[in-house]
CSV table of C-alpha atoms and ligand atoms in Angstrom, one decimal:
chain,number,residue,atom,x,y,z
A,25,UNK,CA,4.4,-6.6,16.6
A,26,UNK,CA,6.8,-4.2,16.0
A,27,UNK,CA,9.7,-5.1,18.0
A,28,UNK,CA,12.5,-2.8,19.4
A,29,UNK,CA,14.8,-4.5,17.3
A,30,UNK,CA,13.6,-4.9,14.6
A,31,UNK,CA,12.7,-1.4,15.4
A,32,UNK,CA,16.5,0.2,15.7
A,33,UNK,CA,16.8,-0.2,11.7
A,34,UNK,CA,14.6,3.3,11.9
A,35,UNK,CA,15.1,4.0,15.0
A,36,UNK,CA,18.6,4.7,12.8
A,37,UNK,CA,17.3,6.8,9.7
A,38,UNK,CA,14.7,8.5,12.1
A,39,UNK,CA,16.2,9.5,15.3
A,40,UNK,CA,15.5,11.5,17.9
A,41,UNK,CA,12.3,14.2,18.0
A,42,UNK,CA,11.3,12.8,14.8
A,43,UNK,CA,8.8,9.9,15.5
A,44,UNK,CA,8.9,9.5,11.3
A,45,UNK,CA,10.7,9.7,8.3
A,46,UNK,CA,11.5,13.1,6.6
A,47,UNK,CA,9.7,13.3,3.6
A,48,UNK,CA,11.7,12.7,1.2
A,49,UNK,CA,11.8,9.1,2.8
A,50,UNK,CA,8.3,9.1,3.3
A,51,UNK,CA,8.6,8.8,-0.1
A,52,UNK,CA,11.1,6.0,-1.0
A,53,UNK,CA,8.7,4.2,1.3
A,54,UNK,CA,5.8,4.8,-0.9
A,55,UNK,CA,3.7,6.8,1.7
A,56,UNK,CA,3.4,10.3,3.9
A,57,UNK,CA,4.3,8.9,6.5
A,58,UNK,CA,5.7,12.7,7.8
A,59,UNK,CA,2.3,14.0,8.7
A,60,UNK,CA,0.0,12.7,11.5
A,61,UNK,CA,-3.0,11.0,11.6
A,62,UNK,CA,-6.2,12.2,10.7
A,63,UNK,CA,-7.2,11.3,13.5
A,64,UNK,CA,-4.4,13.2,15.5
A,65,UNK,CA,-4.6,16.2,13.2
A,66,UNK,CA,-8.5,16.6,14.4
A,67,UNK,CA,-7.8,16.2,18.2
A,68,UNK,CA,-5.1,19.0,18.6
A,69,UNK,CA,-5.4,22.8,18.8
A,70,UNK,CA,-3.0,25.6,18.7
A,71,UNK,CA,-2.9,28.4,22.2
A,72,UNK,CA,-1.3,30.1,23.1
A,73,UNK,CA,-0.5,30.7,27.6
A,74,UNK,CA,-1.9,33.4,29.1
A,75,UNK,CA,-5.1,33.4,26.9
A,76,UNK,CA,-2.6,34.7,23.4
A,77,UNK,CA,-0.2,36.4,25.6
A,78,UNK,CA,3.0,36.7,23.8
A,79,UNK,CA,5.2,33.5,23.4
A,80,UNK,CA,5.3,30.7,21.8
A,81,UNK,CA,1.9,29.1,20.7
A,82,UNK,CA,1.4,25.3,22.2
A,83,UNK,CA,-0.6,23.0,20.4
A,84,UNK,CA,-2.5,20.5,22.7
A,85,UNK,CA,-4.5,17.8,22.8
A,86,UNK,CA,-8.2,18.1,23.4
A,87,UNK,CA,-11.3,15.4,22.4
A,88,UNK,CA,-12.7,14.9,19.0
A,89,UNK,CA,-16.5,15.5,18.9
A,90,UNK,CA,-18.4,12.9,18.8
A,91,UNK,CA,-19.4,13.6,14.6
A,92,UNK,CA,-15.3,13.3,14.4
A,93,UNK,CA,-14.1,10.9,16.0
A,94,UNK,CA,-12.6,7.0,14.2
A,95,UNK,CA,-14.9,4.2,14.5
A,96,UNK,CA,-12.0,2.4,15.4
A,97,UNK,CA,-10.2,3.2,19.3
A,98,UNK,CA,-7.4,6.1,18.7
A,99,UNK,CA,-4.5,5.2,20.6
A,100,UNK,CA,-1.3,6.9,19.6
A,101,UNK,CA,1.4,3.2,17.9
A,102,UNK,CA,4.7,4.6,19.5
A,103,UNK,CA,7.3,2.4,17.2
A,104,UNK,CA,9.8,1.7,19.8
A,105,UNK,CA,11.9,4.1,22.6
A,106,UNK,CA,14.2,5.7,21.8
A,107,UNK,CA,18.2,5.6,23.1
A,108,UNK,CA,20.5,7.9,22.9
A,109,UNK,CA,23.4,8.0,19.8
A,110,UNK,CA,27.1,8.5,20.4
A,111,UNK,CA,28.7,11.2,18.6
A,112,UNK,CA,29.9,10.6,15.4
A,113,UNK,CA,33.4,11.8,14.6
A,114,UNK,CA,32.5,14.5,11.6
A,115,UNK,CA,34.9,12.3,9.6
A,116,UNK,CA,35.2,7.9,10.8
A,117,UNK,CA,36.8,6.5,7.3
A,118,UNK,CA,40.7,7.8,6.1
A,119,UNK,CA,40.7,11.2,3.8
A,120,UNK,CA,42.0,10.3,0.9
A,121,UNK,CA,38.6,7.4,1.1
A,122,UNK,CA,35.6,10.7,2.3
A,123,UNK,CA,37.1,12.0,-1.2
A,124,UNK,CA,37.2,9.5,-3.1
A,125,UNK,CA,33.1,8.6,-2.2
A,126,UNK,CA,32.7,11.8,-2.4
A,127,UNK,CA,34.0,11.8,-6.3
A,128,UNK,CA,31.6,9.1,-7.3
A,129,UNK,CA,29.3,10.7,-5.5
A,130,UNK,CA,29.1,14.0,-7.8
A,131,UNK,CA,29.9,11.9,-10.3
A,132,UNK,CA,26.6,9.5,-10.1
A,133,UNK,CA,24.6,12.6,-9.7
A,134,UNK,CA,26.0,14.2,-12.7
A,135,UNK,CA,24.3,10.6,-14.3
A,136,UNK,CA,21.7,10.6,-12.9
A,137,UNK,CA,20.7,14.5,-13.9
A,138,UNK,CA,22.1,13.4,-17.1
A,139,UNK,CA,19.5,11.2,-17.5
A,140,UNK,CA,16.5,12.8,-16.0
A,141,UNK,CA,17.2,15.2,-18.7
A,142,UNK,CA,18.0,12.0,-21.9
A,143,UNK,CA,16.2,8.9,-19.9
A,144,UNK,CA,17.7,7.0,-23.3
A,145,UNK,CA,20.9,7.1,-21.1
A,146,UNK,CA,20.0,5.5,-18.3
A,147,UNK,CA,20.2,1.3,-19.1
A,148,UNK,CA,19.8,2.2,-22.9
A,149,UNK,CA,15.7,2.8,-22.4
A,150,UNK,CA,13.7,5.3,-21.1
A,151,UNK,CA,12.3,5.0,-17.4
A,152,UNK,CA,8.9,5.5,-17.3
A,153,UNK,CA,7.3,7.4,-13.6
A,154,UNK,CA,6.4,5.3,-10.9
A,155,UNK,CA,3.1,6.2,-10.8
A,156,UNK,CA,0.3,9.2,-12.4
A,157,UNK,CA,1.1,10.8,-9.7
A,158,UNK,CA,4.8,10.6,-8.4
A,159,UNK,CA,5.4,9.4,-4.6
A,160,UNK,CA,7.2,12.5,-4.0
A,161,UNK,CA,5.0,15.0,-5.0
A,162,UNK,CA,3.6,17.8,-2.8
A,163,UNK,CA,0.1,17.1,-4.2
A,164,UNK,CA,0.1,13.2,-3.6
A,165,UNK,CA,1.1,14.5,0.4
A,166,UNK,CA,-2.2,16.5,-0.4
A,167,UNK,CA,-4.6,14.0,-1.5
A,168,UNK,CA,-3.1,11.3,1.4
A,169,UNK,CA,-3.8,14.6,3.8
A,170,UNK,CA,-7.4,14.6,3.0
A,171,UNK,CA,-8.6,11.6,2.4
A,172,UNK,CA,-6.3,9.4,4.4
A,173,UNK,CA,-7.5,7.3,7.5
A,174,UNK,CA,-6.3,5.0,8.0
A,175,UNK,CA,-7.4,2.5,11.3
A,176,UNK,CA,-4.1,2.5,13.7
A,177,UNK,CA,-2.9,-0.9,13.2
A,178,UNK,CA,-2.9,-0.8,8.9
A,179,UNK,CA,-0.5,1.8,9.5
A,180,UNK,CA,2.2,-0.5,11.7
A,181,UNK,CA,2.1,-2.3,9.1
A,182,UNK,CA,2.1,-0.3,6.8
A,183,UNK,CA,5.2,0.8,8.4
A,184,UNK,CA,6.6,-2.3,9.1
A,185,UNK,CA,6.5,-3.7,5.8
A,186,UNK,CA,8.0,-0.8,4.3
A,187,UNK,CA,10.7,-2.6,6.3
A,188,UNK,CA,11.8,-4.9,3.9
A,189,UNK,CA,13.4,-3.8,0.1
A,190,UNK,CA,10.3,-5.5,-1.1
A,191,UNK,CA,7.8,-3.6,0.6
A,192,UNK,CA,6.9,-1.8,-2.4
A,193,UNK,CA,4.8,-4.5,-4.0
A,194,UNK,CA,2.1,-3.6,-1.1
A,195,UNK,CA,-1.4,-1.9,-1.8
A,196,UNK,CA,-0.9,2.3,-2.4
A,197,UNK,CA,-2.7,2.9,1.4
A,198,UNK,CA,-5.0,5.1,-0.6
A,199,UNK,CA,-6.8,2.2,-3.4
A,200,UNK,CA,-7.2,0.1,0.0
A,201,UNK,CA,-9.2,2.8,1.3
A,202,UNK,CA,-11.0,3.1,-2.1
A,203,UNK,CA,-11.7,-1.0,-2.6
A,204,UNK,CA,-12.1,-0.9,1.2
A,205,UNK,CA,-15.0,1.7,0.8
A,206,UNK,CA,-16.3,0.3,-1.8
A,207,UNK,CA,-16.2,-2.9,0.4
A,208,UNK,CA,-19.2,-1.4,3.0
A,209,UNK,CA,-21.7,0.5,0.7
A,210,UNK,CA,-21.5,-2.5,-1.9
A,211,UNK,CA,-22.6,-4.3,2.0
A,212,UNK,CA,-20.3,-6.8,1.0
A,213,UNK,CA,-19.8,-10.7,3.3
A,214,UNK,CA,-17.5,-12.6,0.9
A,215,UNK,CA,-14.3,-11.0,-0.5
A,216,UNK,CA,-11.4,-13.1,-2.7
A,217,UNK,CA,-8.0,-11.5,-2.6
A,218,UNK,CA,-5.1,-13.1,-5.0
A,219,UNK,CA,-1.9,-11.7,-3.9
A,220,UNK,CA,-1.7,-11.1,-0.3
A,221,UNK,CA,1.7,-10.0,0.9
A,222,UNK,CA,1.6,-9.2,4.5
A,223,UNK,CA,-2.2,-8.9,4.6
A,224,UNK,CA,-2.5,-4.8,4.4
A,225,UNK,CA,-5.0,-4.8,2.0
A,226,UNK,CA,-6.5,-8.6,3.7
A,227,UNK,CA,-6.8,-6.9,7.0
A,228,UNK,CA,-8.3,-3.6,5.3
A,229,UNK,CA,-11.0,-5.2,4.2
A,230,UNK,CA,-11.5,-7.8,7.1
A,231,UNK,CA,-12.5,-4.3,9.0
A,232,UNK,CA,-13.9,-3.4,6.7
A,233,UNK,CA,-16.4,-6.0,6.4
A,234,UNK,CA,-19.0,-7.7,9.0
A,235,UNK,CA,-18.0,-10.0,11.6
A,236,UNK,CA,-19.1,-12.7,9.7
A,237,UNK,CA,-17.3,-11.3,7.1
A,238,UNK,CA,-14.5,-14.1,5.3
A,239,UNK,CA,-11.6,-12.7,3.0
A,240,UNK,CA,-10.2,-15.9,0.4
A,241,UNK,CA,-6.2,-14.4,1.3
A,242,UNK,CA,-4.6,-16.3,-1.1
A,243,UNK,CA,-0.7,-16.6,-1.4
A,244,UNK,CA,1.8,-19.4,-2.6
A,245,UNK,CA,4.0,-17.2,0.2
A,246,UNK,CA,3.2,-18.0,3.8
A,247,UNK,CA,6.7,-16.1,4.6
A,248,UNK,CA,4.8,-13.0,4.2
A,249,UNK,CA,1.9,-13.3,5.6
A,250,UNK,CA,3.9,-14.1,8.0
A,251,UNK,CA,5.2,-11.6,9.2
A,252,UNK,CA,1.6,-9.7,9.2
A,253,UNK,CA,-0.7,-12.0,10.5
A,254,UNK,CA,-0.1,-11.0,14.9
A,255,UNK,CA,-0.8,-7.5,13.3
A,256,UNK,CA,-4.4,-8.7,11.4
A,257,UNK,CA,-5.1,-10.8,15.9
A,258,UNK,CA,-4.2,-7.0,17.5
A,259,UNK,CA,-6.4,-5.8,15.1
A,260,UNK,CA,-9.2,-8.6,16.3
A,261,UNK,CA,-10.0,-9.3,12.3
A,262,UNK,CA,-7.8,-12.9,12.3
A,263,UNK,CA,-11.2,-14.6,12.2
A,264,UNK,CA,-11.9,-12.8,8.6
A,265,UNK,CA,-8.9,-14.3,6.7
A,266,UNK,CA,-9.1,-17.4,5.7
A,267,UNK,CA,-4.8,-17.7,4.1
A,268,UNK,CA,-4.6,-20.3,1.7
A,269,UNK,CA,-1.7,-21.4,0.2
A,270,UNK,CA,-1.5,-23.0,-3.2
A,271,UNK,CA,-1.2,-20.9,-6.2
A,272,UNK,CA,-3.9,-18.7,-6.5
A,273,UNK,CA,-5.2,-20.5,-9.8
A,274,UNK,CA,-6.3,-24.2,-7.5
A,275,UNK,CA,-7.7,-22.1,-5.2
A,276,UNK,CA,-10.4,-20.1,-7.0
A,277,UNK,CA,-11.3,-23.7,-8.8
A,278,UNK,CA,-11.6,-24.9,-5.7
A,279,UNK,CA,-13.7,-22.7,-4.8
A,280,UNK,CA,-15.1,-22.7,-8.4
A,281,UNK,CA,-15.4,-26.8,-7.4
A,282,UNK,CA,-16.7,-26.8,-3.6
A,283,UNK,CA,-20.5,-25.0,-5.1
A,284,UNK,CA,-18.9,-21.1,-5.1
A,285,UNK,CA,-19.9,-20.0,-7.8
A,286,UNK,CA,-21.5,-16.6,-7.8
A,287,UNK,CA,-21.9,-16.0,-3.8
A,288,UNK,CA,-18.8,-13.5,-3.5
A,289,UNK,CA,-19.3,-10.1,-3.1
A,290,UNK,CA,-16.3,-9.1,-4.0
A,291,UNK,CA,-12.3,-9.5,-5.7
A,292,UNK,CA,-9.1,-7.7,-5.7
A,293,UNK,CA,-6.4,-9.0,-7.7
A,294,UNK,CA,-2.7,-7.9,-7.2
A,295,UNK,CA,-0.1,-11.2,-7.9
A,296,UNK,CA,2.0,-12.4,-10.6
A,297,UNK,CA,0.3,-10.4,-13.8
A,298,UNK,CA,1.4,-13.1,-16.6
A,299,UNK,CA,-2.1,-15.2,-15.0
A,300,UNK,CA,-4.6,-11.9,-14.8
A,301,UNK,CA,-6.7,-12.7,-17.3
A,302,UNK,CA,-7.2,-17.1,-16.1
A,303,UNK,CA,-7.6,-14.6,-12.2
A,304,UNK,CA,-9.8,-12.2,-14.0
A,305,UNK,CA,-11.9,-15.1,-15.7
A,306,UNK,CA,-12.2,-17.0,-12.5
A,307,UNK,CA,-12.8,-14.5,-9.5
A,308,UNK,CA,-16.2,-13.0,-12.5
A,309,UNK,CA,-17.7,-17.0,-12.5
A,310,UNK,CA,-17.4,-16.6,-8.9
A,311,UNK,CA,-18.5,-13.3,-8.2
A,312,UNK,CA,-22.1,-12.4,-7.6
A,313,UNK,CA,-23.8,-9.9,-10.2
A,314,UNK,CA,-23.3,-6.4,-9.0
A,315,UNK,CA,-19.8,-6.9,-7.1
A,316,UNK,CA,-17.5,-6.0,-7.7
A,317,UNK,CA,-13.2,-6.9,-9.5
A,318,UNK,CA,-10.4,-4.4,-8.8
A,319,UNK,CA,-7.6,-5.2,-11.1
A,320,UNK,CA,-4.1,-3.7,-10.5
A,321,UNK,CA,-1.6,-2.9,-11.9
A,322,UNK,CA,-3.7,-1.6,-15.2
A,323,UNK,CA,-1.0,0.9,-16.1
A,324,UNK,CA,2.7,-0.5,-15.5
A,325,UNK,CA,4.2,2.9,-14.3
A,326,UNK,CA,3.3,3.8,-18.2
A,327,UNK,CA,4.6,1.4,-19.8
A,328,UNK,CA,1.5,-0.4,-21.4
A,329,UNK,CA,1.6,2.6,-23.6
A,330,UNK,CA,4.8,0.3,-25.1
A,331,UNK,CA,5.1,-3.3,-24.1
A,332,UNK,CA,8.7,-4.6,-24.6
A,333,UNK,CA,8.2,-7.3,-26.3
A,334,UNK,CA,9.5,-9.9,-23.9
A,335,UNK,CA,8.1,-8.4,-21.0
A,336,UNK,CA,6.1,-10.9,-20.7
A,337,UNK,CA,4.4,-9.8,-17.1
A,338,UNK,CA,3.2,-5.7,-18.9
A,339,UNK,CA,1.9,-7.4,-22.6
A,340,UNK,CA,-0.8,-9.4,-20.3
A,341,UNK,CA,-1.8,-6.4,-18.9
A,342,UNK,CA,-2.0,-4.7,-21.8
A,343,UNK,CA,-3.4,-8.4,-23.4
A,344,UNK,CA,-6.8,-8.0,-21.0
A,345,UNK,CA,-6.8,-3.7,-20.7
A,346,UNK,CA,-7.9,-4.1,-23.9
A,347,UNK,CA,-10.0,-6.9,-23.3
A,348,UNK,CA,-11.7,-5.5,-20.7
A,349,UNK,CA,-12.8,-2.3,-22.7
A,350,UNK,CA,-14.3,-4.7,-25.0
A,351,UNK,CA,-15.6,-6.6,-22.4
A,352,UNK,CA,-19.9,-7.5,-23.0
A,353,UNK,CA,-20.1,-9.6,-18.7
A,354,UNK,CA,-18.7,-6.0,-17.1
A,355,UNK,CA,-18.9,-2.1,-16.3
A,356,UNK,CA,-15.6,-1.0,-16.0
A,357,UNK,CA,-14.3,2.5,-14.6
A,358,UNK,CA,-9.4,2.4,-15.4
A,359,UNK,CA,-8.7,4.9,-12.3
A,360,UNK,CA,-5.4,6.3,-11.9
A,361,UNK,CA,-4.5,6.1,-8.5
A,362,UNK,CA,-1.4,4.1,-7.3
A,363,UNK,CA,0.0,2.2,-10.3
A,364,UNK,CA,-3.4,2.0,-11.9
A,365,UNK,CA,-6.4,-0.2,-11.0
A,366,UNK,CA,-9.9,-1.0,-12.8
A,367,UNK,CA,-12.7,-2.0,-10.5
A,368,UNK,CA,-15.0,-4.3,-13.3
A,369,UNK,CA,-18.6,-4.3,-12.7
A,370,UNK,CA,-20.4,-7.8,-13.2
A,371,UNK,CA,-23.6,-7.7,-14.6
B,1,SAM,C1,1.7,-7.2,-5.2
B,1,SAM,S1,2.1,-8.4,-4.4
B,1,SAM,C2,0.5,-8.1,-3.1
B,1,SAM,C3,0.3,-7.0,-2.7
B,1,SAM,C4,-0.8,-7.1,-1.7
B,1,SAM,N1,-2.1,-7.3,-2.5
B,1,SAM,C5,-1.3,-6.1,-0.6
B,1,SAM,O1,-2.1,-5.4,0.3
B,1,SAM,O2,0.1,-5.7,0.1
B,1,SAM,C6,2.0,-10.0,-4.6
B,1,SAM,C7,2.3,-11.2,-3.8
B,1,SAM,O3,1.8,-12.1,-4.9
B,1,SAM,C8,1.3,-13.4,-4.0
B,1,SAM,N2,2.2,-14.9,-5.9
B,1,SAM,C9,2.5,-14.6,-7.0
B,1,SAM,N3,2.6,-15.6,-7.5
B,1,SAM,C10,1.7,-16.1,-7.0
B,1,SAM,C11,0.4,-16.8,-7.6
B,1,SAM,N4,1.0,-17.9,-8.6
B,1,SAM,N5,-0.7,-17.7,-6.9
B,1,SAM,C12,-1.0,-16.1,-5.6
B,1,SAM,N6,0.3,-15.5,-5.2
B,1,SAM,C13,0.7,-15.7,-5.7
B,1,SAM,C14,3.5,-13.3,-3.8
B,1,SAM,O4,3.5,-14.5,-3.4
B,1,SAM,C15,2.8,-11.7,-3.2
B,1,SAM,O5,2.5,-11.8,-1.6
């Protein structure tokens, strides 16, 4: 549960009327938080008091017609009750400290601007973009506004995960939705997730599976999953998620040894990049013909264009990309979504 104590840092940043962060903060959280959900937008209408007379417009809620109702019961998920904030003096630090801090800020901003114009000034290397369409781009916002239908508990898990410094590892929400749609399309029952974190994608897949479906969720660190587990339960799908805490290669080997080759419908590979080829080969044996493997981070923020000698993770991904384009066992599509995702269709 998102308790009040956990929500406090968020409330401090997004106080008073704003339930959601600013656009800039949302961008840094890797998501669109400042927008209403798909369902909220669909069930709002703007009216004028007195049947269209003068006065400020007023927004009211209406019941969605059946064809617009989401497939899950909708309810608003409040983060917590905002507490009043004390009045802050204009300067709560000595004037000299404030001036010094401001000067440092100007120097930092100048450095950043120079770095933008001349990227090699930043730490001596050129800094690639985080994704094909920048997360702060209005176009990315438009994509989310016009495609994302996020389950309320997925949204809650996304917000919760984004509170942590490592939250940026979380899968992109539009990408998770694509995978859930594929799972429904192929009527999948058994799926694998290699690299779970708090389980945003594991939960998204579990929601897309039938009640007797199963997600084999592989991770080496249970601490992340412990954060997400209560929300898996709240969504009523925890019985579909079989979390296995050990190196993913070991779990995949155990599945193969247990006679589960060619029994899975879908796999998502999103753990340590150096082992991607091994994960791919094992997952390929585990999924059925017609099954799909989704491989994340195949563009590595653009670094695949020129992998550095000391960057083993990007080299590993680049080698797998080179192999996949020639792999006669599969058809593929490389999609510039998030950090790049390759969809592999087993022949
Ligand atoms: C990018 S995150 C996964 C994000 C996740 N798919 C989601 O839906 O947000 C990578 C995860 O891989 C896990 N991991 C790293 N090395 C691993 C290994 N050898 N075996 C299993 N999991 C591993 C990490 O603990 C981390 O939780």
